[in-house]
Coordinates of C-alpha atoms and ligand atoms in Angstrom, one line a residue:
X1 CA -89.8 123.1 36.3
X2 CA -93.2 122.6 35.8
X3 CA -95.5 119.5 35.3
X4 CA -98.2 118.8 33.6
X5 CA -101.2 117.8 36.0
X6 CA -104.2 115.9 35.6
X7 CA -107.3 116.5 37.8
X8 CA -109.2 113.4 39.2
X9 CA -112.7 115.0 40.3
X10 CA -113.7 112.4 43.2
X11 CA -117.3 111.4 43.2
X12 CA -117.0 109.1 46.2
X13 CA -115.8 105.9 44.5
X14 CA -113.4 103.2 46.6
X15 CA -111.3 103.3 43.2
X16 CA -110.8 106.9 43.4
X17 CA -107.3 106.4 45.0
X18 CA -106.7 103.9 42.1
X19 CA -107.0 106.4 39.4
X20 CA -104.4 108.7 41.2
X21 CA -102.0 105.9 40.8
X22 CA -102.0 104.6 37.7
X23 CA -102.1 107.7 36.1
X24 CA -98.6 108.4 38.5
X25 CA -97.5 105.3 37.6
X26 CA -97.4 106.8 33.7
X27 CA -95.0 109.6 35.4
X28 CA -97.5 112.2 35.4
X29 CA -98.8 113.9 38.0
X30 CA -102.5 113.6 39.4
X31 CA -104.5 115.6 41.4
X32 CA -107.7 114.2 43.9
X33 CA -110.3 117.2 45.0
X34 CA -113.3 116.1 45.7
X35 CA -116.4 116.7 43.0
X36 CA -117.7 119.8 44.4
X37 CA -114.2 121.8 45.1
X38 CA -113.0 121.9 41.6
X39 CA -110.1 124.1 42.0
X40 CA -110.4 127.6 41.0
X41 CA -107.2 127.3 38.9
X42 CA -108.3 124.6 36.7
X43 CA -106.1 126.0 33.9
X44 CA -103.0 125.0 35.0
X45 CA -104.6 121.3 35.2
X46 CA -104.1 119.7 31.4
X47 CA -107.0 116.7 31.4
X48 CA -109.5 116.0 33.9
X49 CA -110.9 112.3 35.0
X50 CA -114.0 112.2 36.8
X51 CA -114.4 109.4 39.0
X52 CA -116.9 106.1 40.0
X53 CA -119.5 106.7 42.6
X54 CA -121.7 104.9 44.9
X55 CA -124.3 107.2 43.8
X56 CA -126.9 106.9 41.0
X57 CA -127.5 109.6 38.5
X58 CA -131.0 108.9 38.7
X59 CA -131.5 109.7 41.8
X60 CA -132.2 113.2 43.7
X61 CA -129.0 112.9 45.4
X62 CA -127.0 112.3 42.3
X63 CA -123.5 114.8 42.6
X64 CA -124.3 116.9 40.3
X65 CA -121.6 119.4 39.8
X66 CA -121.2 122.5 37.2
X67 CA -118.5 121.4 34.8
X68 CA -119.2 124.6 32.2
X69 CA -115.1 125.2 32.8
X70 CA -114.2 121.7 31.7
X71 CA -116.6 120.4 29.3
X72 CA -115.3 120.7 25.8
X73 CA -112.8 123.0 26.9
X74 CA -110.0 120.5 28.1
X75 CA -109.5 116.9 27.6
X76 CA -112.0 114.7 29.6
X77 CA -112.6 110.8 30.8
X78 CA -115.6 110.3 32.6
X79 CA -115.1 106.7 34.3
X80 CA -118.1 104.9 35.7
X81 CA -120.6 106.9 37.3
X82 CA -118.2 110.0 35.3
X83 CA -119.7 108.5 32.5
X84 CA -122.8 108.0 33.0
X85 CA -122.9 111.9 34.1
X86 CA -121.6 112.5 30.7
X87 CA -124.4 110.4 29.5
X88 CA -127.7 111.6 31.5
X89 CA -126.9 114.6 32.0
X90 CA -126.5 115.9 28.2
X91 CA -129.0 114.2 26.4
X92 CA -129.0 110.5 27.1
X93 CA -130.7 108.0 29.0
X94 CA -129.3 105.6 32.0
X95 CA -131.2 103.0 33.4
X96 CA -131.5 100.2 35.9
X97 CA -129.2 97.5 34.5
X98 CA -131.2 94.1 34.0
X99 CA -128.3 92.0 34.8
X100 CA -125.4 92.9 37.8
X101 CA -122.6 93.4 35.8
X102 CA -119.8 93.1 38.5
X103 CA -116.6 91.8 37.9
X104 CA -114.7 90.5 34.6
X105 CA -115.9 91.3 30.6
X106 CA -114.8 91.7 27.1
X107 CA -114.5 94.6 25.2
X108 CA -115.7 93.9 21.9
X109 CA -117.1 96.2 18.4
X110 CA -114.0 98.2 19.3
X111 CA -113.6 101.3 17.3
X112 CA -110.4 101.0 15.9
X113 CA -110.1 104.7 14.1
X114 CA -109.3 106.6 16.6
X115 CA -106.4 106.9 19.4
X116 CA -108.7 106.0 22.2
X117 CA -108.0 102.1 21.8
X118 CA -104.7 102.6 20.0
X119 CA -103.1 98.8 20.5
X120 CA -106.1 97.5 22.5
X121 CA -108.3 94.8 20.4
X122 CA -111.5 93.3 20.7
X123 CA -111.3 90.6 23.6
X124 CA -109.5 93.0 26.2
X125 CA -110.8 92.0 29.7
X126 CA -112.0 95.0 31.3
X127 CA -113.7 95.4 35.0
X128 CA -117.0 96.5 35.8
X129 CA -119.1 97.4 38.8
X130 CA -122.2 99.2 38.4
X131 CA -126.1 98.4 38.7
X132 CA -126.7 101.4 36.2
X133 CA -126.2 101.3 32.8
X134 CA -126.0 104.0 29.4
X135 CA -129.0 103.2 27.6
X136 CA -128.7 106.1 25.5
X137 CA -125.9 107.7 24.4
X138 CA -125.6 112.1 24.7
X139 CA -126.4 114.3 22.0
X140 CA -123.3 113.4 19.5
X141 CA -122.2 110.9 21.3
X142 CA -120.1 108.1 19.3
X143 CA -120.1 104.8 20.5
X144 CA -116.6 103.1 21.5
X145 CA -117.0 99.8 22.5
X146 CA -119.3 97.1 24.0
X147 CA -119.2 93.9 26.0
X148 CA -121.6 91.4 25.7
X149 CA -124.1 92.7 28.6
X150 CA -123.2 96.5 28.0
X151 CA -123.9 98.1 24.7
X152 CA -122.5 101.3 25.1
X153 CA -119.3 100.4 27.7
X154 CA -117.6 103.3 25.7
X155 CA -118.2 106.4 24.0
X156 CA -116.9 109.9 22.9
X157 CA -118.5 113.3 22.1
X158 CA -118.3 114.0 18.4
X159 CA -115.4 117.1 18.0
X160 CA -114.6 116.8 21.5
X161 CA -112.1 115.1 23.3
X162 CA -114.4 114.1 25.8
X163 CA -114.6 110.5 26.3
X164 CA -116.4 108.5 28.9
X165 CA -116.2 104.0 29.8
X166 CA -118.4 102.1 32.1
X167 CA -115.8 100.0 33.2
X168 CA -113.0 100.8 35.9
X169 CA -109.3 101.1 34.2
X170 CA -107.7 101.4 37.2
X171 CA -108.2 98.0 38.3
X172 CA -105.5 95.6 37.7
X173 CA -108.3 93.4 36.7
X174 CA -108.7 95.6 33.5
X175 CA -106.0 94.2 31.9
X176 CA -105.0 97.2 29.7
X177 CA -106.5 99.6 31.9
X178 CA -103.0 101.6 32.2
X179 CA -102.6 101.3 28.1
X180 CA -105.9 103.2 28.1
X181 CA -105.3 106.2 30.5
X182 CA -102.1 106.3 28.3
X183 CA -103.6 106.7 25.3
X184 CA -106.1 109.3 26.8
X185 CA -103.5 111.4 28.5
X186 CA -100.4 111.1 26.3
X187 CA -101.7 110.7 23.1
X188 CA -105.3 112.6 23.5
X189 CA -104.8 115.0 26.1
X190 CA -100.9 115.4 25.6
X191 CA -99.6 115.0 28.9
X192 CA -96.1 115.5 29.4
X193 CA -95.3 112.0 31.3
X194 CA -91.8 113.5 32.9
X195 CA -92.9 113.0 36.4
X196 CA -90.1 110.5 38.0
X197 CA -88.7 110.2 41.3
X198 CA -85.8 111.8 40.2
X199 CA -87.0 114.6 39.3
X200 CA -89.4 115.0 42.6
X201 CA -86.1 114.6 44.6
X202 CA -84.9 117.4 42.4
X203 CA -87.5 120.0 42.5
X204 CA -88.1 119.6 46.2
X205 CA -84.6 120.1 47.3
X206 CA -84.9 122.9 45.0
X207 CA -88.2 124.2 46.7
X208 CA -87.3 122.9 50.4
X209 CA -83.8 125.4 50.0
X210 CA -86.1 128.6 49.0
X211 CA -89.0 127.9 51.5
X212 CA -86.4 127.4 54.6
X213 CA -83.7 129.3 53.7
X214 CA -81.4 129.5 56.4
X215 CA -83.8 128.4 59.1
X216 CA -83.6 125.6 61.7
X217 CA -85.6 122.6 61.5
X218 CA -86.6 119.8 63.8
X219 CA -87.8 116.5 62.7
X220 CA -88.4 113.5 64.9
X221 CA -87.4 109.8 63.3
X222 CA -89.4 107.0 63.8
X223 CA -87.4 104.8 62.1
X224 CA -90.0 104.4 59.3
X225 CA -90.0 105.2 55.6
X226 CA -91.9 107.8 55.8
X227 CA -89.7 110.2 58.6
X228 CA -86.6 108.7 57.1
X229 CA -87.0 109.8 53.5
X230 CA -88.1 113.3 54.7
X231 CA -85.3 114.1 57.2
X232 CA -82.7 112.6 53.8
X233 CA -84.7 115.3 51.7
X234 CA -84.5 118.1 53.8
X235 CA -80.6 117.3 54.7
X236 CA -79.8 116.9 50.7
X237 CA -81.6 120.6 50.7
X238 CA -80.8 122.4 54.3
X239 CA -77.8 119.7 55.2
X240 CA -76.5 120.6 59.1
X241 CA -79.5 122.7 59.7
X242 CA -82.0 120.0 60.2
X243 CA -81.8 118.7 63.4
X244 CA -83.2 114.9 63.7
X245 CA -84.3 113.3 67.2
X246 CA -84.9 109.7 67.7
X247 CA -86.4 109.0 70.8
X248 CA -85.9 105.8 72.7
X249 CA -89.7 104.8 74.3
X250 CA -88.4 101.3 75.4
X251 CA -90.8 99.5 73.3
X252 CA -89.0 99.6 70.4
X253 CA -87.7 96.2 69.0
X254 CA -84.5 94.4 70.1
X255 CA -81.5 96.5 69.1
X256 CA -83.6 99.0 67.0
X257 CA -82.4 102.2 68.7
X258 CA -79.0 101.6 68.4
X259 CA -79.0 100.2 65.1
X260 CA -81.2 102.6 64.0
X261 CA -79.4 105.5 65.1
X262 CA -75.9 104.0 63.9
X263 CA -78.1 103.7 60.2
X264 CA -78.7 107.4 60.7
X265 CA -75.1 108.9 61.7
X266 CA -73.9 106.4 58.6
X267 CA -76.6 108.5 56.7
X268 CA -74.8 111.6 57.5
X269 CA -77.7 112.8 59.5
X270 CA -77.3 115.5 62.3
X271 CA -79.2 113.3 64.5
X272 CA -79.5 113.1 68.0
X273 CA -80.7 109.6 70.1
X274 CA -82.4 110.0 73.4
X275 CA -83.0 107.3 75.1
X276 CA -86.3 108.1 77.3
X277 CA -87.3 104.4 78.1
X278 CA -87.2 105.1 81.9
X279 CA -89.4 107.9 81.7
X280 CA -91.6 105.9 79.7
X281 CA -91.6 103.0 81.3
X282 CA -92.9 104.9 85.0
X283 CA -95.3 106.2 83.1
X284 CA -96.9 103.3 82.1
X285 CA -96.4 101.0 85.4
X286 CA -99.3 99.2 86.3
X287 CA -101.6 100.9 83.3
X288 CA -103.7 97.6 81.3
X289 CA -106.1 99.3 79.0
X290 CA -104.8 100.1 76.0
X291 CA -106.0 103.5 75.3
X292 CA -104.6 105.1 78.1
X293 CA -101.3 103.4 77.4
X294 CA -101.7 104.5 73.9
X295 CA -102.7 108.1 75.4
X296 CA -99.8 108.1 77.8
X297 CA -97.3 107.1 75.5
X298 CA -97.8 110.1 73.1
X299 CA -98.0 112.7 76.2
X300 CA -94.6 111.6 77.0
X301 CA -93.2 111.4 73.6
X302 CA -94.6 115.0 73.3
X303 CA -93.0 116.0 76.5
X304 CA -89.6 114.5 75.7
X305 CA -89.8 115.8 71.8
X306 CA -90.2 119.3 73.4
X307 CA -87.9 119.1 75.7
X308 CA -85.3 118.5 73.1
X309 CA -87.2 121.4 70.4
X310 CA -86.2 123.4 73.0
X311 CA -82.3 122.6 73.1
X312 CA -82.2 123.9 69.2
X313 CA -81.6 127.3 69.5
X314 CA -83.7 129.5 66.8
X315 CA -85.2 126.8 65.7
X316 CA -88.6 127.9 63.3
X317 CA -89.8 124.5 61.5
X318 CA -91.1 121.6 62.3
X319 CA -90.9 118.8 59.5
X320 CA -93.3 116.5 58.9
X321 CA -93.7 112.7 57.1
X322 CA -97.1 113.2 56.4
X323 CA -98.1 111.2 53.2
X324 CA -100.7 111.9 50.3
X325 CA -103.3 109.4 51.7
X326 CA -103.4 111.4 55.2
X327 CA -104.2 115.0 53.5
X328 CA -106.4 113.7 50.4
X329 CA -110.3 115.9 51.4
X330 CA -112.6 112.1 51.5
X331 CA -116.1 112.9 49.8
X332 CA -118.5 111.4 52.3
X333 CA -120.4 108.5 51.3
X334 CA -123.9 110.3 52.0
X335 CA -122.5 113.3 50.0
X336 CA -122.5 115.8 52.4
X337 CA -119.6 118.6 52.8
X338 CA -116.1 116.7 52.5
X339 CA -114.1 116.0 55.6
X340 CA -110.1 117.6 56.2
X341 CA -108.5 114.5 57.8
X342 CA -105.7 116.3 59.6
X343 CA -105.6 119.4 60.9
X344 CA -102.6 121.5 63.1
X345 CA -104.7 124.1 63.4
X346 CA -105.9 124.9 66.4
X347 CA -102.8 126.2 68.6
X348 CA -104.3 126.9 72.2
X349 CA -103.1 124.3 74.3
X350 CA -100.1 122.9 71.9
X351 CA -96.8 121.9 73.1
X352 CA -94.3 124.5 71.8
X353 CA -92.7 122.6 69.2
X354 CA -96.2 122.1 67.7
X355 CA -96.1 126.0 67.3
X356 CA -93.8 125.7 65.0
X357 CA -94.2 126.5 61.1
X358 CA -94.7 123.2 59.5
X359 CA -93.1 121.5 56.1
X360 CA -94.0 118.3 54.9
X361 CA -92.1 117.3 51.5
X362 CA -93.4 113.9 51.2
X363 CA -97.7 115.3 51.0
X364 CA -98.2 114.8 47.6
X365 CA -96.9 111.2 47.7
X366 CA -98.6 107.6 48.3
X367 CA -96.6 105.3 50.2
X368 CA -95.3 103.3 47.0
X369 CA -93.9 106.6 45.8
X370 CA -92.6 107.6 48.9
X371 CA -90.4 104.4 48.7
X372 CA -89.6 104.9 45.1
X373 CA -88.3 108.5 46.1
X374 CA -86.1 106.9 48.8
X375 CA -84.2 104.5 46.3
X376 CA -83.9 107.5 44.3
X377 CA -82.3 109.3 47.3
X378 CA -80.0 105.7 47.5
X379 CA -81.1 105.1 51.3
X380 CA -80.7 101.4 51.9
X381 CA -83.8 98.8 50.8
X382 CA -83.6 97.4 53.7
X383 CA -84.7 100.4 55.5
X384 CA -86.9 101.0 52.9
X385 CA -88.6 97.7 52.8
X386 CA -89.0 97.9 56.7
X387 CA -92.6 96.7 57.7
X388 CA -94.7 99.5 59.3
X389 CA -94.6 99.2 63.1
X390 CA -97.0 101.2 65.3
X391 CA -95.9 104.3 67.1
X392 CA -96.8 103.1 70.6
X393 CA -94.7 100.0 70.1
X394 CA -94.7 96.7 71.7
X395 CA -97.4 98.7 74.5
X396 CA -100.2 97.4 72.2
X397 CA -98.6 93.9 71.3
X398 CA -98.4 93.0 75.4
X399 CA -102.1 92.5 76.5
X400 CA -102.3 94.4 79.9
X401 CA -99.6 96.3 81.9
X402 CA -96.3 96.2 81.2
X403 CA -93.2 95.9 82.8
X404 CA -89.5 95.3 81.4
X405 CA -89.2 91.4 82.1
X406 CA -92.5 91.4 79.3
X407 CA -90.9 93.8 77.2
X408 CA -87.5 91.6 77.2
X409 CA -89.8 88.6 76.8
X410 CA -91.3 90.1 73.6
X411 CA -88.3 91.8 72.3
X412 CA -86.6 88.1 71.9
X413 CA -89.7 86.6 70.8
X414 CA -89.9 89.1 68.0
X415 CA -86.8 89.0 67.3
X416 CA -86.4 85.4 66.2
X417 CA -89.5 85.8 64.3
X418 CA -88.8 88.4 61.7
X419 CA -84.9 87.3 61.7
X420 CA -86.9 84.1 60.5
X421 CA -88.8 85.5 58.0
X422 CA -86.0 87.0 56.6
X423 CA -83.3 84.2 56.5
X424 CA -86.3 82.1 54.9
X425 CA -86.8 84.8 52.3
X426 CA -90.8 85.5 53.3
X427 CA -89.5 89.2 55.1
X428 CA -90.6 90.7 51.6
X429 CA -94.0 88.7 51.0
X430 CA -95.4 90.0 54.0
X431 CA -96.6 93.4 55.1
X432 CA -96.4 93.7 58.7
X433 CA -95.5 91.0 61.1
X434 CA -94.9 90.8 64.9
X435 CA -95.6 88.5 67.8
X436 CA -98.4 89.4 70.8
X437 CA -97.5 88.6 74.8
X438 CA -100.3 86.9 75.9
X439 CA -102.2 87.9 79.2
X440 CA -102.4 84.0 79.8
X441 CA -99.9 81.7 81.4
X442 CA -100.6 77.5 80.1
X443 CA -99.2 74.9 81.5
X444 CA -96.4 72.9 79.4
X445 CA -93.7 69.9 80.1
X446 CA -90.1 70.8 79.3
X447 CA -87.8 68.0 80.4
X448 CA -89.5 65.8 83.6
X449 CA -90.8 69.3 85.2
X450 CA -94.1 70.5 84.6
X451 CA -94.2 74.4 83.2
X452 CA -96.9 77.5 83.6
X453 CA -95.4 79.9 81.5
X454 CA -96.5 82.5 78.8
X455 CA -98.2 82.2 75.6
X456 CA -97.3 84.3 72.8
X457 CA -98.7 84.4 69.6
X458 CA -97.4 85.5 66.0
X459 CA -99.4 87.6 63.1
X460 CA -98.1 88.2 59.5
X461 CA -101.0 89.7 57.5
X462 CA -101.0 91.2 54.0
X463 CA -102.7 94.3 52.9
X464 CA -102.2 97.7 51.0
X465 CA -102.5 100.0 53.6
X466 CA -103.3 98.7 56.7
X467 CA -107.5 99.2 56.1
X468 CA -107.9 95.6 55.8
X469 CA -105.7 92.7 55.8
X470 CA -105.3 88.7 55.1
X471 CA -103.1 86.4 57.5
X472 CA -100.6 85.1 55.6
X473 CA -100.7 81.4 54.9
X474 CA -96.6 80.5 56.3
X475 CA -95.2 77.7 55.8
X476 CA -96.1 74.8 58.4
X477 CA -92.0 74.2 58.7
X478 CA -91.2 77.4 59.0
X479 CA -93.9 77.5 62.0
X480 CA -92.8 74.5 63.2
X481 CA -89.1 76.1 63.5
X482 CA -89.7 79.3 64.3
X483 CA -91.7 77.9 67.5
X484 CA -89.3 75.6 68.7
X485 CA -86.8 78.2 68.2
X486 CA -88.7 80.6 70.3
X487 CA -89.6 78.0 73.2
X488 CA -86.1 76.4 73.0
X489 CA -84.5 80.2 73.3
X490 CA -86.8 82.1 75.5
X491 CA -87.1 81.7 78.9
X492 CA -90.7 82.1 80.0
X493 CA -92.3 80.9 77.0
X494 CA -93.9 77.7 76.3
X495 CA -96.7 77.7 73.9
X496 CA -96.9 79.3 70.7
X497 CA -99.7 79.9 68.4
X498 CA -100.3 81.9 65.5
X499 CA -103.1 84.0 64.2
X500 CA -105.3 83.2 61.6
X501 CA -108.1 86.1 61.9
X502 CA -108.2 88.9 58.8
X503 CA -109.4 92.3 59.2
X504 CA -112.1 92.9 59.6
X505 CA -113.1 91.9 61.8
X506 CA -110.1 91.3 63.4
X507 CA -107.7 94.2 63.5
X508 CA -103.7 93.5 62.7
X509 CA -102.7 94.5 66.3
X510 CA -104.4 92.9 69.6
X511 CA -104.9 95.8 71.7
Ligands
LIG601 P1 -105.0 97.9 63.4 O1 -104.6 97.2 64.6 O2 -105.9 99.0 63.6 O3 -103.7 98.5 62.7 O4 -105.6 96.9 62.3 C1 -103.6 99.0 61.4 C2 -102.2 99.6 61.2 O5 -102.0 100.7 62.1 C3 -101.0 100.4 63.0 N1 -101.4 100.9 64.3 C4 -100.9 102.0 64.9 N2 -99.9 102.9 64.5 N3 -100.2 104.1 66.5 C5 -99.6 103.9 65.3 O6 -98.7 104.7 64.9 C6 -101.2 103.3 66.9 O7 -101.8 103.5 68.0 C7 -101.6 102.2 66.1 N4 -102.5 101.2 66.2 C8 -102.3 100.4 65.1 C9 -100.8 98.9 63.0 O8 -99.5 98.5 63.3 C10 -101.1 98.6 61.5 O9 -100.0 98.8 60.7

């Protein structure tokens, strides 16, 4: 089955994401290329949004690209600096703005004939950021709405159904910000909005069982959403022919690989544990700086991931959890050619595996969707809900080498952390928490003996995606708790403290 798809041209703005969102969140199905790729099938696309920018249309950089093929021939929405294109490029005027017009306004001389504002009134708080303003609207433009610093905050083009706002609906801030792209896209563009997570899981299975056929595949599990809801896909499609590997680095958290792995078999995954910690662990003796244990640690996942490719006879795919965010072209913010995050392109040199053909059923997905799709696929919540934990593992939360006492040391530390968090209901309010082994022995009393023992210290931080991030403001008693719990239970510790730094310029993990 087909969808109907909406095309968000990207001129650069943070918000850009955003728009993709919402407009998913109305169970259709958006599209981000960036301003200057507009896709060469722009038919099967049923409204296009153009974006914010940091740029200025008045200036000789301003993105400037040919719209002839959308213009008055599909529904469009011009947001921001999309709407200030709309303005200055076809006959209007944009200016400096005499005030800054960041932050909260009203919507008011709302236009109530047309669908446009359909249930919004005058009043609505809406979100602006921009230091140019419409000073004069296009040739047939028809003015919207106003606030009280912006005159012309929206307008349409007379027997179009081109409309364009100064102010940013995909902010939560705009408080009926998802009511407008509605109107716009159900009710103006007639989008379809059938786009759910059941019907994803549907037509991927669907797609995953003609693209691999009878073909092997091989798919390591982290024990994150992301692999997890893939390999569950691809087994609902391919079933016994996907062939999962877990690997054991020995920095995984305490009991993770065997609960995991027991999670897995009760998933009915053809998964297969190996437990490399040795190997891991050798490789890493005596190593301090964390870039080569970060570097070491992926040549010898590689190695052991190979090693067990190699087992599966015939094997011809190699899947994938890549997610949206990771693939999504990023205009640069001085305009120049767009940048491909990822690339698996260049073979010389590859481990064999690598060689493989690749699938990744979860690319068109943000991570909130990825999620959704997993309830929809019934895996657990708790799994689901897991907090994202770094590939490398506890390496990067135990400043300098390691060895297995430190890696026991942290494992119980962490442990009675997040078991915390969860028996005292904060798990969910937090995005990622974990606990550092400090490179720092203090001296403490315990009893009548004096102590020079470890000092480890605890982060919980929230954030969207990991870019930046806030410590979380815990309770003091269930500090207090969790600390004596941790210096009463583990052997080697006797100071805790936690940390109270946001990113940036902090980053979440210490090494
Ligand atoms: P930072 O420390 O850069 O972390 O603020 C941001 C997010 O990325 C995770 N992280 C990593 N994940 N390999 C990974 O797979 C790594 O080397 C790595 N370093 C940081 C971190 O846990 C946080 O979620």
């Amino acid at each position: 089955m087909q969808h109907d798809k909406v095309l968000i041209l990207d001129f650069g703005s943070q918000y850009t994401q955003l728009i993709a969102r919402r407009v998913r969140e109305l169970n259709i199905y958006s599209e981000i290329h960036p301003f200057n790729k507009i896709p060469s099938n722009i038919d099967d696309y049923k409204a296009v949004i153009l974006s914010g920018s940091p740029f200025s249309v008045r200036g000789n950089e301003a993105l400037h690209p040919d719209l002839s093929k959308i213009r008055g021939k599909k529904p469009l929405l011009g947001v921001c600096y999309g709407a200030q294109y709309l303005a200055h490029f076809f006959g209007g005027n944009v200016a400096p703005s005499n005030t800054r017009e960041y932050g909260r306004a009203h919507l008011s001389k709302i236009n109530e004939h047309g669908l446009f504002f359909k249930g919004i009134s005058n009043g609505s708080q809406v979100w602006m950021s921009h230091s140019d303003t419409i000073q004069i609207l296009p040739e047939n433009g028809v003015l919207l709405a106003s606030t009280d610093a912006v005159e012309n905050a929206a307008f349409k083009i007379k027997d179009e159904t081109t409309y364009a706002i100064q102010f940013h609906p995909e902010v939560y801030h705009s408080k009926d910000g998802k009511k407008l792209l509605e109107n716009f896209l159900v009710h103006i563009a007639h989008v379809t909005p059938d786009w759910t997570p059941a019907s994803f899981v549907e037509e991927t299975v669907d797609f995953l069982k003609k693209k691999i056929g009878d073909d092997k595949v091989v798919l390591g599990l982290s024990g994150g959403v992301d692999s997890t809801v893939a390999a569950v896909l691809l087994h609902k499609a391919i079933g016994e022919n996907l062939y999962c590997v877990f690997v054991n680095n020995g920095l995984l958290r305490k009991n993770e690989f065997k609960s995991v792995l027991h999670q897995y078999e009760g998933m009915g995954l053809n998964v297969k544990g190996v437990d490399a910690s040795r190997r891991f662990m050798e490789a890493l003796s005596l190593q301090d700086d964390p870039e080569t244990k970060r570097k070491i640690i992926g040549r010898v996942f590689i190695e052991v991931f190979d090693d067990e490719a190699h087992r599966i006879e015939n094997v011809k795919w190699l899947a994938q959890g890549t997610i949206y965010p990771d693939v999504i072209e990023s205009v640069s913010a001085t305009g120049g050619p767009s940048a491909t995050i990822k690339s698996h392109h260049n073979v010389g040199g590859l481990p064999d595996f690598m060689k493989l053909k690749i699938v990744e059923p979860l690319k068109t997905l943000f991570k909130d969707e990825v999620r959704r799709v997993g309830a929809a696929l019934e895996i657990d919540a708790d799994l689901l809900g897991r907090h994202p934990f770094p590939g490398p593992g506890l390496a990067i939360r135990i400043l300098g080498d390691i060895t297995e006492e430190k890696v026991r040391i942290l494992q119980e530390v962490d442990a009675i952390f997040i078991n915390g968090l969860k028996e005292a209901n904060l798990y969910n309010k937090v995005w990622q928490a974990g606990a550092m082994l400090l490179p720092i022995n203090s001296v403490g009393v315990m009893g009548d003996e004096r102590t020079y023992e470890k000092c480890v210290a605890l982060r919980a931080v929230e954030s969207t995606d990991g870019m930046t991030a806030d410590w979380v403001n815990l309770p003091y008693e269930f500090l207090q708790k969790t600390s004596n719990d941790i210096i009463n239970q583990v052997k080697g510790v006797n100071r805790v403290v936690y940390d109270i730094s946001s990113k940036p310029p902090a980053t979440i993990e210490w090494e």
